[in-house]
CSV table of C-alpha atoms in Angstrom, one decimal:
chain,number,residue,atom,x,y,z
A,22,MET,CA,9.3,48.2,120.7
A,23,SER,CA,9.0,47.6,117.1
A,24,THR,CA,12.6,49.4,115.1
A,25,ASN,CA,10.0,50.1,112.9
A,26,LEU,CA,8.4,52.9,114.9
A,27,PRO,CA,9.6,56.4,113.8
A,28,ASP,CA,11.9,58.0,116.2
A,29,PHE,CA,10.5,60.4,119.0
A,30,THR,CA,11.1,63.5,117.0
A,31,THR,CA,9.5,62.2,113.4
A,32,ARG,CA,6.3,61.3,115.4
A,33,LEU,CA,6.3,64.4,117.2
A,34,LEU,CA,6.4,67.1,113.8
A,35,ILE,CA,4.5,64.6,111.9
A,36,ASP,CA,1.6,64.9,114.4
A,37,ALA,CA,2.2,68.1,115.1
A,38,GLY,CA,1.2,68.5,111.4
A,39,ILE,CA,4.4,69.5,109.6
A,40,ALA,CA,3.3,68.7,106.0
A,41,LYS,CA,4.1,69.6,102.1
A,42,GLY,CA,4.2,72.9,101.4
A,43,MET,CA,5.1,74.6,104.6
A,44,ARG,CA,7.6,77.2,104.8
A,45,ILE,CA,9.8,75.7,108.3
A,46,LEU,CA,12.1,77.5,110.5
A,47,ASP,CA,14.6,75.4,112.4
A,48,VAL,CA,15.8,77.0,115.3
A,49,GLY,CA,19.4,76.5,116.5
A,50,CYS,CA,19.6,74.0,113.7
A,51,GLY,CA,23.3,72.6,114.5
A,52,SER,CA,25.2,71.1,111.9
A,53,GLY,CA,21.0,70.2,110.3
A,54,ASP,CA,19.8,66.5,111.7
A,55,VAL,CA,16.5,68.6,112.2
A,56,SER,CA,16.9,70.4,108.9
A,57,PHE,CA,17.1,66.9,106.8
A,58,LEU,CA,15.1,65.0,108.9
A,59,LEU,CA,12.2,68.0,107.9
A,60,CYS,CA,13.8,67.6,104.4
A,61,ASN,CA,12.6,64.0,104.3
A,62,LEU,CA,9.2,64.9,105.4
A,63,VAL,CA,8.2,67.5,103.3
A,64,GLU,CA,10.5,66.3,100.5
A,65,ASN,CA,10.9,69.2,97.5
A,66,ASP,CA,7.5,71.2,97.8
A,67,ALA,CA,8.9,73.1,100.8
A,68,GLU,CA,11.2,76.0,102.3
A,69,ILE,CA,13.4,75.1,105.2
A,70,VAL,CA,15.6,77.7,106.8
A,71,GLY,CA,17.6,76.6,109.2
A,72,ILE,CA,19.5,79.1,111.9
A,73,ASP,CA,22.4,78.6,114.3
A,74,ARG,CA,24.8,81.4,115.8
A,75,ASP,CA,27.3,78.5,116.1
A,76,ALA,CA,30.0,79.1,112.6
A,77,ALA,CA,31.2,75.8,112.7
A,78,ALA,CA,27.6,74.1,113.3
A,79,ILE,CA,26.7,76.2,110.3
A,80,ALA,CA,29.8,75.2,108.0
A,81,SER,CA,28.9,71.8,109.0
A,82,ALA,CA,25.7,71.8,107.5
A,83,ARG,CA,25.8,73.9,104.8
A,84,GLN,CA,28.9,70.5,103.8
A,85,ARG,CA,26.2,67.9,104.3
A,86,ASN,CA,23.6,69.7,102.6
A,87,ALA,CA,26.2,70.1,99.3
A,88,SER,CA,26.2,66.1,99.2
A,89,ARG,CA,22.4,65.5,99.7
A,90,ASN,CA,21.3,68.7,97.4
A,91,HIS,CA,18.3,69.5,99.1
A,92,PRO,CA,17.3,72.7,97.0
A,93,SER,CA,15.1,73.8,99.4
A,94,LEU,CA,16.7,73.9,102.2
A,95,LYS,CA,19.2,76.9,103.2
A,96,PHE,CA,21.3,77.5,105.9
A,97,LEU,CA,22.1,80.6,107.8
A,98,GLN,CA,24.5,81.9,110.8
A,99,CYS,CA,22.2,83.6,113.2
A,100,ASP,CA,21.1,84.0,116.9
A,101,VAL,CA,17.6,83.5,117.7
A,102,SER,CA,17.7,87.1,119.3
A,103,GLU,CA,19.0,88.4,115.6
A,104,LEU,CA,16.5,87.5,113.0
A,105,GLN,CA,15.7,90.2,110.2
A,106,ASP,CA,12.5,90.6,109.0
A,107,SER,CA,13.8,89.9,105.5
A,108,LEU,CA,13.7,86.5,106.4
A,109,GLY,CA,9.8,86.4,105.9
A,110,THR,CA,7.3,84.2,108.1
A,111,PHE,CA,7.0,80.9,108.3
A,112,ASP,CA,4.4,78.6,108.7
A,113,ALA,CA,6.3,76.3,111.3
A,114,ILE,CA,8.8,76.9,113.9
A,115,VAL,CA,10.3,74.1,115.4
A,116,GLY,CA,14.0,73.9,117.0
A,117,ARG,CA,15.4,70.8,119.6
A,118,ARG,CA,16.8,71.6,122.5
A,119,VAL,CA,17.1,74.9,122.1
A,120,LEU,CA,14.8,76.6,124.5
A,121,MET,CA,16.7,74.9,127.7
A,122,TYR,CA,19.5,77.2,126.7
A,123,GLN,CA,18.0,80.4,126.5
A,124,LYS,CA,17.9,83.3,129.8
A,125,ASP,CA,14.1,83.9,128.7
A,126,ALA,CA,12.3,80.9,127.0
A,127,VAL,CA,8.8,83.1,126.9
A,128,ALA,CA,10.5,86.1,125.4
A,129,THR,CA,12.2,83.9,122.9
A,130,ILE,CA,9.1,82.2,121.9
A,131,ARG,CA,7.3,85.3,121.8
A,132,ALA,CA,10.2,86.9,119.6
A,133,LEU,CA,10.1,83.9,117.2
A,134,SER,CA,6.4,83.9,116.9
A,135,ARG,CA,6.4,87.5,114.9
A,136,TYR,CA,7.9,85.2,112.0
A,137,LEU,CA,4.9,83.0,112.4
A,138,ARG,CA,2.0,83.0,110.2
A,139,PRO,CA,-1.3,83.2,111.4
A,140,THR,CA,-2.7,79.4,112.5
A,141,GLY,CA,0.9,79.1,112.4
A,142,ILE,CA,2.7,76.1,114.7
A,143,VAL,CA,5.6,76.2,116.9
A,144,VAL,CA,7.0,72.7,117.9
A,145,PHE,CA,9.9,72.2,120.5
A,146,GLN,CA,11.6,69.1,121.6
A,147,GLU,CA,13.4,69.4,125.0
A,148,HIS,CA,14.7,67.2,127.9
A,149,ASP,CA,14.2,66.7,131.2
A,150,THR,CA,16.5,65.7,134.0
A,151,THR,CA,14.2,66.1,136.9
A,152,MET,CA,13.6,61.9,137.0
A,153,VAL,CA,16.3,60.3,135.6
A,154,PRO,CA,18.4,58.3,135.5
A,155,THR,CA,16.7,55.8,137.4
A,156,SER,CA,16.7,51.8,137.5
A,157,LEU,CA,16.1,49.5,139.8
A,158,ASP,CA,19.3,47.4,139.5
A,159,PRO,CA,22.3,49.4,139.4
A,160,PHE,CA,24.0,50.9,136.8
A,161,PRO,CA,26.9,53.1,138.4
A,162,LEU,CA,28.6,53.9,135.6
A,163,HIS,CA,25.6,54.5,133.0
A,164,LYS,CA,24.8,57.2,136.0
A,165,THR,CA,28.5,58.6,136.1
A,166,ALA,CA,28.4,59.0,132.3
A,167,GLN,CA,25.2,60.7,132.5
A,168,SER,CA,25.9,62.8,135.5
A,169,TRP,CA,28.8,64.6,133.3
A,170,ILE,CA,26.3,65.4,130.7
A,171,GLN,CA,23.8,66.7,133.4
A,172,GLU,CA,26.5,68.8,135.6
A,173,MET,CA,28.1,70.0,131.9
A,174,ILE,CA,24.4,71.4,130.9
A,175,ALA,CA,23.7,72.8,134.6
A,176,ARG,CA,26.9,74.7,134.5
A,177,GLU,CA,26.4,76.0,131.2
A,178,GLY,CA,23.3,77.6,132.7
A,179,ALA,CA,20.3,75.4,131.1
A,180,ASP,CA,17.3,74.6,132.5
A,181,LEU,CA,16.9,71.5,133.2
A,182,HIS,CA,13.3,71.1,134.1
A,183,ILE,CA,12.6,72.3,130.6
A,184,GLY,CA,10.2,69.8,129.9
A,185,PHE,CA,7.9,70.7,132.7
A,186,ASN,CA,7.8,74.2,131.4
A,187,LEU,CA,6.9,73.9,127.6
A,188,HIS,CA,3.3,74.5,128.3
A,189,GLY,CA,3.7,77.4,130.7
A,190,ILE,CA,6.1,79.3,128.4
A,191,PHE,CA,3.9,78.8,125.3
A,192,THR,CA,1.0,80.1,127.2
A,193,GLN,CA,2.7,82.7,128.8
A,194,ALA,CA,4.2,84.1,125.0
A,195,GLY,CA,0.5,84.0,124.1
A,196,LEU,CA,0.2,80.7,122.3
A,197,THR,CA,-2.5,78.2,122.3
A,198,VAL,CA,-1.1,74.7,123.3
A,199,GLU,CA,-2.5,71.8,121.5
A,200,SER,CA,-0.2,69.0,122.8
A,201,VAL,CA,2.3,68.0,125.5
A,202,ARG,CA,4.0,64.6,125.8
A,203,ALA,CA,7.3,62.7,126.6
A,204,GLU,CA,9.1,59.5,126.5
A,205,CYS,CA,11.3,57.7,128.3
A,206,LEU,CA,14.8,56.2,126.6
A,207,ILE,CA,14.8,52.9,127.9
A,208,GLN,CA,17.3,50.2,127.7
A,209,THR,CA,17.3,46.9,128.4
A,210,PRO,CA,20.1,44.1,128.0
A,211,ASP,CA,18.8,43.8,124.4
A,212,THR,CA,18.9,47.7,123.4
A,213,PRO,CA,22.2,48.9,122.7
A,214,TYR,CA,22.5,53.0,123.4
A,215,ASN,CA,25.5,54.8,122.2
A,216,LEU,CA,26.1,57.1,125.0
A,217,GLY,CA,29.7,57.2,125.2
A,218,ALA,CA,29.6,58.8,121.9
A,219,ILE,CA,27.1,61.6,123.5
A,220,VAL,CA,29.7,62.0,126.1
A,221,ARG,CA,32.5,61.9,123.6
A,222,ALA,CA,31.1,64.9,121.5
A,223,CYS,CA,30.5,66.5,124.7
A,224,LEU,CA,34.0,65.5,126.4
A,225,PRO,CA,35.7,69.4,125.9
A,226,ARG,CA,32.6,71.1,127.3
A,227,ILE,CA,33.1,68.5,130.2
A,228,THR,CA,36.5,68.6,130.8
A,229,ALA,CA,36.7,72.6,130.0
A,230,LEU,CA,33.8,73.3,132.7
A,231,GLY,CA,35.6,70.7,135.6
A,232,VAL,CA,33.0,68.6,135.1
A,233,ALA,CA,35.7,65.5,134.9
A,234,SER,CA,38.9,65.4,133.5
A,235,ALA,CA,40.0,63.4,130.5
A,236,GLU,CA,41.3,60.0,132.4
A,237,ASP,CA,38.3,60.1,134.8
A,238,VAL,CA,36.2,59.9,131.7
A,239,ASP,CA,38.6,57.4,129.7
A,240,ILE,CA,36.8,57.8,126.7
A,241,GLU,CA,38.5,55.2,124.6
A,242,THR,CA,37.6,52.4,126.8
A,243,LEU,CA,34.0,53.8,127.8
A,244,GLN,CA,31.2,52.9,125.2
A,245,GLU,CA,32.8,49.3,125.9
A,246,ARG,CA,32.2,49.4,129.7
A,247,LEU,CA,28.7,51.0,129.2
A,248,ASP,CA,27.9,47.6,127.1
A,249,GLN,CA,29.3,45.5,129.2
A,250,GLU,CA,27.5,46.9,132.2
A,251,ARG,CA,24.4,46.9,130.6
A,252,SER,CA,24.6,43.3,129.0
A,253,ALA,CA,25.7,42.1,132.6
A,254,SER,CA,22.4,43.1,134.3
A,255,SER,CA,19.1,42.0,133.7
A,256,GLY,CA,17.6,45.1,134.5
A,257,ILE,CA,16.0,47.9,132.7
A,258,TYR,CA,17.6,51.8,132.5
A,259,ILE,CA,16.0,54.8,131.9
A,260,GLY,CA,18.1,57.3,131.0
A,261,ASP,CA,16.4,60.3,129.2
A,262,VAL,CA,12.8,61.7,129.4
A,263,MET,CA,12.3,63.8,126.0
A,264,PHE,CA,9.6,66.1,126.2
A,265,GLY,CA,7.6,67.1,123.0
A,266,SER,CA,5.0,70.2,122.6
A,267,TRP,CA,3.6,72.0,119.9
A,268,ALA,CA,1.2,75.5,120.1
A,269,ARG,CA,-0.5,77.6,118.0
A,270,LYS,CA,-0.6,81.2,117.1
A,271,VAL,CA,-4.1,82.8,116.3
């Protein structure tokens, strides 16, 4: 795959119709990765509002924005279920890895739609663990590391099959689905992937939930061991399936 090809999220947002001049709500923005990507896509000719219930994440997003100085971007600490009418309406509402954590995803989308202008779009990227990890050759460490993350997500109460449910969620919420797509995250001997960094970021949750101990993970050597396993194999490892969908308010 060409290294010049935009990543899955970028292509999803562009194809869904994210464009200059839009007012966009980034739901569950975390430290702002998708929000900053939106800024790059629409430049300064737009307004982007990122919301997250985690105070530390919002503080990190604001700190990052202070150095980047995107005047059209602001971050607010609030839960998806606590949006105020004073927030106004939006041309697009986007989110990444957010719906999987909602107790009632249909109700969440229905509530968000109140803040969507007529013909506005909803764009969500979610990940599905139904078919992964998978490979023909053995990748025991990769699969173990992936299983820590999957078990962590399961114990947190997330919907592990959310990708397959996107079409139904949007439809039941009263939106018209325009596209559903999926893409595998493929690793080969020549394409490294920083799975160790993902495990490191999740390690406090992994240990707190009793999924694995710090000794089991051995985080300081994990990425090196993963790289060794990958480069020693001639096979392909599929570690994740990303789903993306957009729907329109009519």
